[in-house]
Each structure stands twice: as C-alpha cells, then as structure tokens.
C-alpha cells in the first residue's frame, strides 16, 4: 500500500480537503501511483474573474420608520407591465411603466396603488465574482455544470470539479472534470439583468473553454435557457458557428439539446434505485421515499419513481417542508410548483394537499428511501443518526458529510453514492455532445436505452468492487476493478474512477 503523499502546505480542513478524504482512502487502497495522485490532488486550473453588469432602477419597499413622513403622498399609477416583481419585495422599473402613468414623487419616494411606499433606487453597475475550475483532463475535455448561487466559493467549485472528474470516469464518458459559476442569487435579478450577467460571464470565459476543451452544463440556478444564452455568446460571429454547438450541453432540444437531458439525472438515479431493488429480487413498486430538493433532479426523480409505483411521503426545499402519510401526488405537486405563476419561489411550501412540517421533522419520517437532491452537506452525523430509511440515494452532489457516512455505515443504512447516483446528467450530456458533433438527433427511447445500459452496468461494477465479487457477465465486467477486499459503496465508486483515470497515465505516460 502506498503511503499518502505529504502535502507541501500545512493541512487545513476545508470543504475541499474533507471531500478529498474518499479520494485518499481509495488511492491508498489501490496503491495509486504517487505522481498520478499528485496530478489529481489539486485542479489543473482555478480561474477566478469578475463580471460587471448594469443593474436596472428598482423600487424598493420604504423602511417602516420613514413611512409616516409620506402618509399624505397620493397613489401613483404605473403600467404594471413595466414593473417586474422580485423575491426581495422590490420591483425592477422599466421605462414602459411610464406609458399613461400618473406619478407623484417626493424625495424619490412613490406610493404604488394597493402596494405601499417605495424608494426609487437608480440603476448602477454591480460586480460579481465568477469562477471556472478545470480539475483534470486525462480522459477528455473538462466537463461540468455552471452554478449561479449566493453561497459558492473557490473551495466549493474545486470540490464539484473534482467530483466531475470521478463521475465522468465512472460513467465511462470521454471527459474530465470542471465546474464554475457566479456568486449571485439569480432570484434577485430581473430577467434582463440575468441575461446580461450570463452573456458577460461567457464573454470572459470564452478564451478558456470550447467544445473540445471545456464544456459547461446546467447546475443549481441555471437551466436550458441560460445554456442557450451561453451558446449564442460563444458562437456569435464565428464562421463555423454550428460546429461549435457542443460548447455547452443541457440545451433546449430545439437548438441542439438531447431528448431526455432534462430528466436524465433523475432518470439515472431511478435506474440505480431500480438496480438496488433488482439485486434484492424486488422492484421499487410498493416502496416509499422522502425527498430533499424539488428542482430539476428532485422533481424528475420523484415523477419517475412515482411512475414505478413508489410513494412520495415528504418533501423539503428552500421554502419549506410538506408531508402526507398517504402519499403525495407527484404530477399535481409539479404543477403546483412549476405551472403556478404566483409561486414565485417555485417551492413546495403551502401545497394544500399535505401537512406543513419543519425541516427537522422530515428526518423522522419512516420510509424506505431518502433522496437528497438539493445542496451539499445536508446529511450530517446527527441527521444520519435520526433518519429511518433503508437506503440513501444521493441525487445532489456531496449531500452526505464524512461523519454522516460513518454513521450511515454504523447503522447499516445503504448508500447509492452521488458519483454514480447523479451520473445520468453527464452521461446524456455526452450523448448531446456526440449528437452535436454528428449533427444528429436521437429519440428519447434511444437515449434512455443507452442511459439505462450505461448506468446499470457501471452500478453493477461498483457493487462488485464493494463486495469483491469480480465477474464477467453479458452486461458488465468487474474483473479488472475488484481489488481483493470488500469496501463501502462510496469507496468502491472512487476505486472504479481512479483505476480508469490511472490507466491513461500508465498507458499514455506524462507530457513533460
Ligand atoms: P435546482 O436549482 O433545479 O433545484 C435545487 C432544489 O434545491 C430546489 O428545490 C431548492 O428549493 C432546493 N434547495 C436549495 N437550497 C435548499 C436548502 N437550503 N434546503 C433545502 N432545499 C434547498 O438544482 P438541480 O439541478 O436539481 O440540482 C440539485 C443538486 O443535484 C445539486 O447538488 C446539483 O449539483 C446536483 N446535480 C444536478 C444535475 C443536473 O443535471 N441538474 C446533475 C448532477 C448533479
């Protein structure tokens, strides 16, 4: 066994060093070549840059203490179409609000009819911190999502980029790992500001990425619309712009996106859960599950699992938590969250056909499966002590802390680790990228058929590594990857990733 490489820097526990614990554990187990370990221990490149955007004029609610001074201010009538409501209670002011308007303003304060007093805050430029971490490209171009969220950091993007290196290796797609985004809460921006920010981000990013170099995709806070903007900004004015369509994945199907991509991560997770049951001679029908996060991954996983006959009992998201012991009708909840224009936060909170409970109570609900599909580090040690499920199936990236892992193992709660659990997204991103290269468009049946085969065969290899049962079947071959001893599923997944990455260094050698 190789001893762990001594770092030249003093050891400081960060989210990155913590996330790398499993890497070091697996690297020790397989005796990973010392130089390969050093190549993988830190990212190839860490880009930090700034993006400035001109913000629009806003009408923000006047502080309560200042309100008495304006009690005699008459109502102003502005065209509602010209006022875009934001989640912080303010409005973005657009010039068309003044068409046929009746405005009474004093010291920059107006009273909006039926809404109250607002202060006019003139538009001005703002600066946002942006990132792109390119972790490793031994197996192919860097690949990974774009996150727009207020709680991002370089350390977090390093974790997520490294995860992509492992995930692309586990999914056996010819990519490396990357991740990036902007420190911003997109819900506090108008649609035009978000567009401007996205375009400016790509303007800065363009020299660093490309369809054969680094390929972003959606992640928390971004979607197919944002991918369309990134695509346009990257390809604008290029002579062969259609050949560059593969610069981002997760696009709308009408502009080169793949069928099945939107659902792919939830679909991949459902295939893993199906395989977990198949291994026990059973099916998901008749089981029950809890969900954290009702965004892309969570809502799609829920719809697919419900379609397989599993019952959703409770959901927690950023807005609240709901519970119904008789089961929640998933398509109805999807329509409450996504088809209801007054549900600005797109939250499950307030869903009338379920009880509103606290987030803490979620962990006490008895169910077969818990699916974390929101942010990282949610299943901590204390949460892992509380939950009453048989299986944790990770849809989110890094939802379980190392301490949470230890408690789950102690309590014999089984785990489908994130790097295979949510690998469906990047697998179909690869199909999208191939379709773009070949100028093809595959059917959803073809995409899902390939995805099922890819996810289930790699899941079986990981399970064989964990149980140390090397075998070659019609669907998979784990002989090359089992290492002569048993281990937990998370370490097994990492062993598979490292063995696949190491092969490139062993067989291709190092450029000097
Ligand atoms: P999303 O933005 O569509 O949804 C995020 C969900 O998490 C929302 O329901 C939100 O309310 C909830 N949430 C946010 N903060 C929360 C909090 N503090 N507590 C509880 N819930 C909270 O994002 P997504 O694309 O569904 O991604 C979810 C997770 O899956 C992320 O960890 C992401 O990295 C991972 N992931 C996504 C994909 C993909 O294809 N979209 C692929 C692989 C991994």
XYZ file of C-alpha atoms and ligand atoms in Angstrom:
556
model
C 0.000 0.000 0.000
C 1.356 3.466 -0.923
C 1.640 5.988 1.872
C -0.395 9.151 1.412
C 1.542 11.920 -0.360
C 2.682 14.512 2.114
C 1.333 17.899 1.126
C 3.799 20.778 0.975
C 1.205 23.084 2.564
C 0.136 22.919 6.202
C -3.015 20.808 6.495
C -6.128 22.937 6.944
C -9.532 21.256 6.983
C -11.685 22.785 4.245
C -14.695 21.537 2.304
C -12.172 20.503 -0.334
C -9.832 18.535 1.925
C -12.888 16.954 3.535
C -14.350 15.981 0.159
C -10.971 14.534 -0.878
C -10.959 12.076 2.065
C -12.603 9.398 -0.038
C -10.120 10.038 -2.852
C -7.194 9.423 -0.489
C -8.868 6.373 1.013
C -9.387 4.787 -2.416
C -5.931 5.895 -3.614
C -4.352 4.184 -0.575
C -6.372 1.034 -1.196
C -5.295 0.613 -4.809
C -1.751 1.906 -4.244
C -2.301 4.721 -6.733
C 0.908 5.826 -8.417
C 2.378 8.721 -6.435
C 2.653 11.030 -9.424
C -0.908 10.308 -10.581
C -2.074 11.074 -7.051
C -0.329 14.429 -7.166
C -1.850 15.201 -10.589
C -5.323 14.520 -9.208
C -4.919 16.030 -5.762
C -5.310 19.622 -6.973
C -7.088 21.052 -10.061
C -5.219 21.771 -13.299
C -6.528 25.366 -13.352
C -8.509 27.585 -10.962
C -9.919 30.621 -12.758
C -11.402 33.484 -10.737
C -12.641 36.566 -12.551
C -15.177 39.348 -12.210
C -18.269 40.154 -14.216
C -19.851 43.597 -14.133
C -23.438 44.264 -15.100
C -25.532 47.411 -15.281
C -28.424 46.910 -12.852
C -31.807 48.467 -13.569
C -33.551 51.072 -11.478
C -35.536 49.451 -8.648
C -38.429 50.426 -6.445
C -37.597 49.041 -3.011
C -40.021 48.980 -0.049
C -39.563 52.082 2.145
C -38.338 51.403 5.687
C -41.209 51.465 8.216
C -39.551 54.275 10.205
C -39.610 56.603 7.156
C -43.192 55.878 6.161
C -45.061 58.426 8.395
C -43.377 61.302 6.531
C -45.125 60.290 3.298
C -48.595 59.479 4.611
C -50.129 62.258 2.515
C -48.374 61.157 -0.728
C -51.076 60.308 -3.277
C -51.153 56.983 -5.142
C -49.108 56.732 -8.331
C -50.398 54.641 -11.182
C -47.727 52.916 -13.248
C -48.284 50.383 -16.040
C -47.997 47.035 -14.136
C -46.316 45.513 -17.180
C -43.355 47.813 -16.594
C -42.757 46.633 -13.011
C -41.058 43.231 -12.644
C -41.595 41.815 -9.114
C -38.512 40.372 -7.405
C -38.421 37.968 -4.495
C -36.989 40.516 -2.062
C -40.232 42.522 -2.369
C -38.836 45.179 -4.710
C -39.724 45.882 -8.347
C -37.474 46.368 -11.330
C -38.610 49.552 -13.035
C -38.864 49.510 -16.824
C -39.466 52.608 -18.895
C -42.722 51.333 -20.314
C -44.157 51.649 -16.757
C -44.480 55.352 -17.580
C -46.866 54.891 -20.508
C -50.058 56.759 -19.498
C -48.673 56.914 -15.956
C -49.811 59.194 -13.172
C -46.812 59.723 -10.913
C -46.467 61.613 -7.625
C -42.925 61.518 -6.277
C -41.348 63.228 -3.276
C -37.626 62.773 -2.348
C -37.598 59.802 -4.741
C -40.484 58.083 -2.905
C -43.681 56.900 -4.618
C -46.805 55.191 -3.335
C -47.836 52.347 -5.629
C -51.576 51.888 -5.702
C -52.529 48.953 -3.464
C -48.905 48.120 -2.661
C -47.458 50.800 -0.376
C -44.472 53.178 -0.333
C -41.335 52.554 -2.358
C -37.996 54.317 -2.716
C -36.535 54.700 -6.191
C -33.000 53.264 -6.284
C -31.291 54.346 -9.508
C -29.693 51.610 -11.625
C -25.911 51.285 -11.369
C -23.234 48.785 -12.358
C -22.506 45.891 -9.988
C -19.607 43.464 -9.838
C -19.999 39.717 -9.332
C -17.315 37.144 -8.603
C -17.137 34.342 -11.144
C -15.290 31.023 -11.324
C -14.331 28.145 -13.563
C -12.271 25.340 -12.066
C -10.761 22.830 -14.512
C -9.804 19.823 -12.442
C -8.442 17.151 -14.763
C -8.485 16.281 -18.458
C -6.658 12.938 -18.588
C -9.735 11.245 -20.070
C -11.086 14.077 -22.247
C -12.200 17.738 -22.260
C -13.141 19.286 -18.913
C -16.871 18.881 -18.301
C -19.132 20.223 -15.582
C -22.015 22.436 -14.592
C -22.494 26.160 -14.130
C -23.917 27.204 -10.746
C -25.473 30.608 -10.046
C -25.838 30.751 -6.268
C -25.029 33.143 -3.444
C -23.098 30.549 -1.390
C -20.407 29.476 -3.855
C -16.656 29.705 -3.286
C -13.426 28.581 -4.909
C -13.223 25.699 -2.475
C -16.746 24.551 -3.338
C -16.056 24.696 -7.088
C -12.866 22.675 -6.524
C -14.938 20.005 -4.782
C -17.543 19.983 -7.546
C -14.953 19.986 -10.355
C -13.084 17.048 -8.782
C -16.411 15.221 -8.406
C -16.903 15.632 -12.157
C -13.524 14.025 -12.829
C -14.597 10.983 -10.811
C -18.117 10.982 -12.250
C -17.111 11.132 -15.910
C -14.714 8.245 -15.270
C -17.409 6.198 -13.511
C -19.927 6.897 -16.275
C -17.116 5.982 -18.695
C -17.672 9.042 -20.878
C -14.578 10.589 -22.506
C -14.452 13.742 -20.394
C -12.552 15.155 -17.451
C -13.911 17.355 -14.669
C -14.719 21.043 -14.358
C -17.232 23.318 -12.645
C -17.931 27.019 -12.450
C -20.437 29.745 -11.932
C -21.195 33.090 -10.363
C -21.686 34.167 -6.773
C -25.174 35.586 -7.166
C -28.718 34.812 -6.113
C -30.371 34.771 -9.557
C -33.800 35.251 -7.979
C -32.816 38.814 -7.005
C -32.179 39.789 -10.639
C -34.613 40.804 -13.349
C -34.751 38.562 -16.395
C -32.827 41.149 -18.428
C -30.133 41.505 -15.742
C -29.753 37.725 -15.579
C -29.347 37.620 -19.349
C -26.744 40.399 -19.259
C -24.841 38.646 -16.462
C -24.884 35.324 -18.323
C -23.631 36.899 -21.564
C -20.881 38.800 -19.777
C -19.831 35.613 -17.942
C -19.387 33.844 -21.277
C -17.582 36.861 -22.730
C -14.957 36.446 -20.013
C -14.990 32.641 -20.156
C -14.655 32.268 -23.917
C -10.836 32.065 -24.091
C -10.886 29.256 -21.513
C -13.495 26.876 -22.906
C -14.671 25.225 -26.132
C -16.376 22.072 -27.424
C -13.109 20.131 -27.320
C -11.646 21.882 -24.291
C -14.202 22.517 -21.552
C -17.961 22.068 -21.817
C -20.297 23.692 -19.233
C -23.824 22.455 -18.469
C -26.676 23.487 -16.148
C -26.434 23.156 -12.375
C -28.170 24.845 -9.436
C -29.626 28.190 -10.545
C -29.102 27.656 -14.290
C -31.139 25.844 -16.947
C -31.625 25.297 -20.671
C -32.438 28.983 -21.228
C -29.119 30.026 -19.689
C -27.344 27.387 -21.829
C -28.958 28.927 -24.939
C -27.534 32.343 -23.984
C -24.082 30.888 -23.304
C -24.176 29.133 -26.681
C -25.108 32.309 -28.530
C -22.455 34.395 -26.820
C -19.765 31.794 -27.527
C -20.680 31.282 -31.180
C -21.652 34.864 -32.124
C -19.712 35.996 -35.174
C -17.856 32.680 -35.601
C -17.554 31.487 -39.211
C -18.469 27.884 -38.428
C -20.748 28.512 -35.514
C -22.844 25.360 -35.985
C -19.784 23.208 -35.479
C -19.429 24.788 -32.031
C -22.883 23.757 -30.775
C -21.302 21.242 -28.396
C -19.663 24.014 -26.328
C -22.451 23.667 -23.756
C -24.820 20.801 -23.029
C -28.249 20.845 -21.427
C -29.579 22.996 -24.271
C -33.209 23.077 -25.371
C -33.934 20.201 -27.783
C -34.850 22.746 -30.477
C -31.314 24.175 -30.529
C -29.242 21.009 -30.351
C -30.145 19.662 -26.923
C -30.715 15.955 -26.445
C -34.055 14.333 -25.828
C -34.106 13.056 -22.263
C -31.436 15.504 -20.981
C -33.742 17.476 -18.694
C -34.851 14.310 -16.923
C -31.523 12.491 -17.243
C -30.145 12.981 -13.739
C -33.407 11.941 -12.074
C -33.739 9.104 -14.585
C -30.213 7.829 -13.834
C -30.939 7.908 -10.102
C -34.168 5.966 -10.661
C -32.215 3.338 -12.674
C -29.778 2.968 -9.745
C -32.671 2.544 -7.292
C -34.286 0.010 -9.634
C -30.988 -1.901 -9.752
C -30.701 -1.758 -5.923
C -34.115 -3.430 -5.696
C -33.361 -5.883 -8.535
C -30.299 -7.047 -6.594
C -32.707 -7.983 -3.776
C -35.064 -9.758 -6.180
C -37.558 -6.910 -5.857
C -38.871 -3.748 -7.552
C -39.426 -0.161 -6.319
C -43.244 -0.612 -6.559
C -44.788 -0.511 -3.098
C -41.819 1.352 -1.537
C -41.889 4.863 -0.082
C -39.446 7.754 -0.316
C -38.535 11.161 1.130
C -37.086 13.937 -0.935
C -34.990 16.992 -0.299
C -34.991 19.444 -3.207
C -37.764 19.702 -5.796
C -35.728 21.229 -8.616
C -34.568 19.534 -11.785
C -33.132 16.424 -10.136
C -35.636 16.029 -7.303
C -38.846 16.623 -9.250
C -37.830 14.379 -12.142
C -36.589 11.576 -9.891
C -39.878 11.836 -7.972
C -42.006 11.642 -11.124
C -40.104 8.635 -12.462
C -40.116 6.778 -9.116
C -43.803 7.524 -8.625
C -44.309 6.102 -12.136
C -42.548 2.931 -10.907
C -45.094 2.661 -8.075
C -43.096 4.214 -5.208
C -44.900 6.597 -2.843
C -43.574 10.097 -2.032
C -44.239 10.865 1.650
C -42.442 14.167 2.320
C -40.505 16.895 0.530
C -38.234 19.632 1.853
C -36.964 22.513 -0.270
C -35.592 26.002 0.264
C -39.102 27.293 1.038
C -40.427 24.668 3.456
C -41.365 21.047 4.082
C -44.548 19.113 3.311
C -45.740 15.680 4.467
C -48.627 13.386 3.618
C -48.588 9.891 5.150
C -50.951 8.686 2.392
C -48.583 9.802 -0.349
C -48.167 12.994 -2.365
C -49.488 13.091 -5.929
C -46.239 13.986 -7.729
C -47.626 15.348 -11.051
C -50.036 17.521 -9.025
C -47.145 18.831 -6.891
C -45.098 19.511 -10.045
C -47.947 21.583 -11.401
C -48.321 23.450 -8.046
C -44.590 24.317 -8.103
C -43.968 24.941 -11.800
C -47.246 25.893 -13.504
C -48.410 28.396 -10.920
C -47.193 31.944 -11.750
C -47.906 33.173 -8.213
C -45.487 30.559 -6.809
C -42.553 32.895 -7.475
C -40.059 30.839 -5.446
C -41.093 27.589 -7.104
C -41.421 25.976 -3.716
C -43.456 23.067 -2.374
C -44.294 25.210 0.691
C -48.003 25.889 1.029
C -49.026 22.851 -1.057
C -52.606 22.432 0.119
C -52.872 18.628 -0.084
C -50.168 17.973 2.527
C -49.278 18.943 6.077
C -46.659 21.691 6.517
C -43.936 20.369 8.835
C -40.487 21.603 9.906
C -37.316 20.558 8.092
C -36.199 18.717 11.220
C -39.352 16.605 11.186
C -38.512 15.367 7.686
C -35.675 13.286 9.095
C -38.076 11.478 11.449
C -40.454 10.222 8.758
C -40.373 6.437 8.319
C -39.708 5.486 4.661
C -37.643 3.094 2.535
C -35.558 5.643 0.628
C -34.222 9.141 1.290
C -33.229 11.145 -1.787
C -31.180 14.260 -1.055
C -31.431 16.343 -4.253
C -30.670 19.884 -3.076
C -27.331 21.170 -1.844
C -24.266 19.657 -0.184
C -23.552 18.621 3.434
C -27.184 18.082 4.445
C -26.827 14.548 5.832
C -24.577 15.315 8.743
C -23.751 12.920 11.600
C -26.789 13.953 13.695
C -29.135 13.726 10.677
C -27.732 10.282 9.793
C -28.440 9.204 13.406
C -32.080 10.271 13.072
C -33.243 9.083 9.683
C -35.448 5.995 9.471
C -34.755 4.717 5.954
C -33.040 1.665 4.441
C -31.369 3.446 1.544
C -29.919 6.906 0.919
C -29.838 7.547 -2.838
C -27.787 10.670 -3.495
C -29.105 12.936 -6.255
C -27.292 16.073 -5.048
C -23.546 16.465 -5.182
C -21.886 15.763 -1.829
C -25.051 15.697 0.304
C -23.508 13.459 2.988
C -20.635 14.637 5.198
C -17.812 12.187 6.076
C -19.264 11.950 9.588
C -22.699 11.289 8.082
C -21.093 8.485 6.038
C -19.612 6.896 9.146
C -22.966 6.973 10.932
C -24.822 5.520 7.923
C -22.285 2.672 7.785
C -22.597 2.075 11.550
C -26.401 1.921 11.237
C -26.163 -0.331 8.135
C -28.129 2.161 6.045
C -27.193 1.505 2.435
C -25.946 4.146 0.048
C -26.070 4.910 -3.653
C -23.211 7.449 -3.830
C -23.618 10.678 -5.790
C -20.922 9.957 -8.339
C -22.999 7.120 -9.796
C -26.403 8.242 -8.435
C -26.434 11.514 -10.366
C -24.180 10.489 -13.274
C -27.203 10.320 -15.607
C -26.917 14.040 -16.344
C -23.365 13.942 -17.594
C -23.982 10.694 -19.469
C -26.780 12.261 -21.519
C -24.674 15.429 -21.835
C -22.160 13.187 -23.578
C -24.909 11.897 -25.890
C -25.852 15.528 -26.609
C -22.237 16.366 -27.393
C -21.916 13.393 -29.808
C -25.211 14.304 -31.483
C -23.922 17.887 -31.942
C -20.664 16.620 -33.431
C -22.506 14.313 -35.832
C -25.371 16.753 -36.479
C -27.815 14.048 -35.363
C -30.918 13.968 -33.207
C -31.707 10.758 -31.314
C -35.124 9.734 -29.981
C -35.844 9.713 -26.230
C -36.222 5.921 -26.401
C -32.732 5.610 -27.855
C -31.262 7.997 -25.257
C -32.936 6.251 -22.333
C -31.970 2.812 -23.634
C -28.305 3.818 -23.772
C -28.536 5.581 -20.402
C -30.090 2.587 -18.661
C -27.433 0.273 -20.005
C -24.594 2.675 -19.062
C -25.823 3.463 -15.530
C -26.801 -0.072 -14.598
C -23.618 -1.709 -15.900
C -21.375 0.796 -14.101
C -23.504 0.469 -10.952
C -23.007 -3.311 -11.097
C -19.240 -2.877 -11.433
C -19.218 -0.650 -8.318
C -21.319 -3.179 -6.401
C -18.918 -5.973 -7.391
C -15.939 -3.883 -6.245
C -17.704 -3.230 -2.902
C -18.429 -6.946 -2.394
C -15.201 -8.125 -4.002
C -17.009 -10.381 -6.469
C -15.091 -9.990 -9.741
C -17.090 -11.321 -12.680
C -17.811 -11.008 -16.316
C -21.452 -11.144 -17.370
C -23.320 -10.263 -20.560
C -23.769 -6.702 -19.221
C -20.623 -5.871 -17.270
C -17.071 -6.879 -16.449
C -15.723 -6.054 -12.988
C -12.668 -8.340 -13.086
C -10.202 -5.528 -13.762
C -11.514 -3.374 -10.905
C -12.045 -5.612 -7.847
C -9.070 -5.361 -5.518
C -9.249 -8.461 -3.325
C -11.124 -6.950 -0.392
C -14.561 -5.590 0.417
C -15.350 -1.899 0.971
C -18.245 0.551 1.198
C -20.033 1.726 -1.982
C -18.577 5.256 -1.934
C -15.013 3.998 -1.769
C -15.818 1.371 -4.411
C -17.095 4.057 -6.789
C -13.887 6.025 -6.245
C -11.768 2.909 -6.872
C -13.502 2.495 -10.232
C -12.887 6.160 -11.098
C -9.220 6.087 -10.098
C -8.484 2.852 -11.924
C -9.998 4.242 -15.128
C -8.109 7.552 -14.817
C -4.827 5.909 -13.794
C -4.919 3.766 -16.946
C -4.492 6.930 -19.040
C -1.357 7.960 -17.159
C 0.004 4.399 -17.138
C -0.591 3.744 -20.838
C -0.042 7.244 -22.261
C 2.637 8.435 -19.846
C 3.232 12.050 -18.845
C 3.952 15.003 -21.144
C 6.998 16.886 -19.905
P -32.297 23.196 -8.940
O -31.807 24.583 -8.791
O -33.184 22.841 -10.072
O -33.062 22.763 -7.592
C -32.497 22.873 -6.330
C -33.542 22.479 -5.291
O -32.914 22.518 -4.002
C -34.731 23.437 -5.216
O -35.920 22.701 -4.989
C -34.419 24.298 -3.981
O -35.576 24.782 -3.334
C -33.707 23.272 -3.107
N -32.864 23.902 -2.084
C -31.972 24.915 -2.236
N -31.450 25.255 -1.039
C -32.000 24.424 -0.129
C -31.872 24.277 1.273
N -31.036 25.040 1.972
N -32.616 23.321 1.885
C -33.462 22.538 1.201
N -33.626 22.631 -0.139
C -32.907 23.557 -0.787
O -30.980 22.272 -8.921
P -30.786 20.806 -9.527
O -30.278 20.930 -10.905
O -31.989 19.976 -9.254
O -29.558 20.286 -8.646
C -29.747 19.737 -7.348
C -28.485 19.008 -6.928
O -28.179 17.992 -7.876
C -27.234 19.875 -6.836
O -26.428 19.375 -5.790
C -26.553 19.641 -8.169
O -25.175 19.877 -8.108
C -26.863 18.183 -8.375
N -26.800 17.729 -9.756
C -27.597 18.271 -10.725
C -27.531 17.772 -12.017
C -28.447 18.260 -13.108
O -28.413 17.676 -14.194
N -29.271 19.269 -12.878
C -26.616 16.750 -12.331
C -25.819 16.228 -11.323
C -25.932 16.720 -10.041
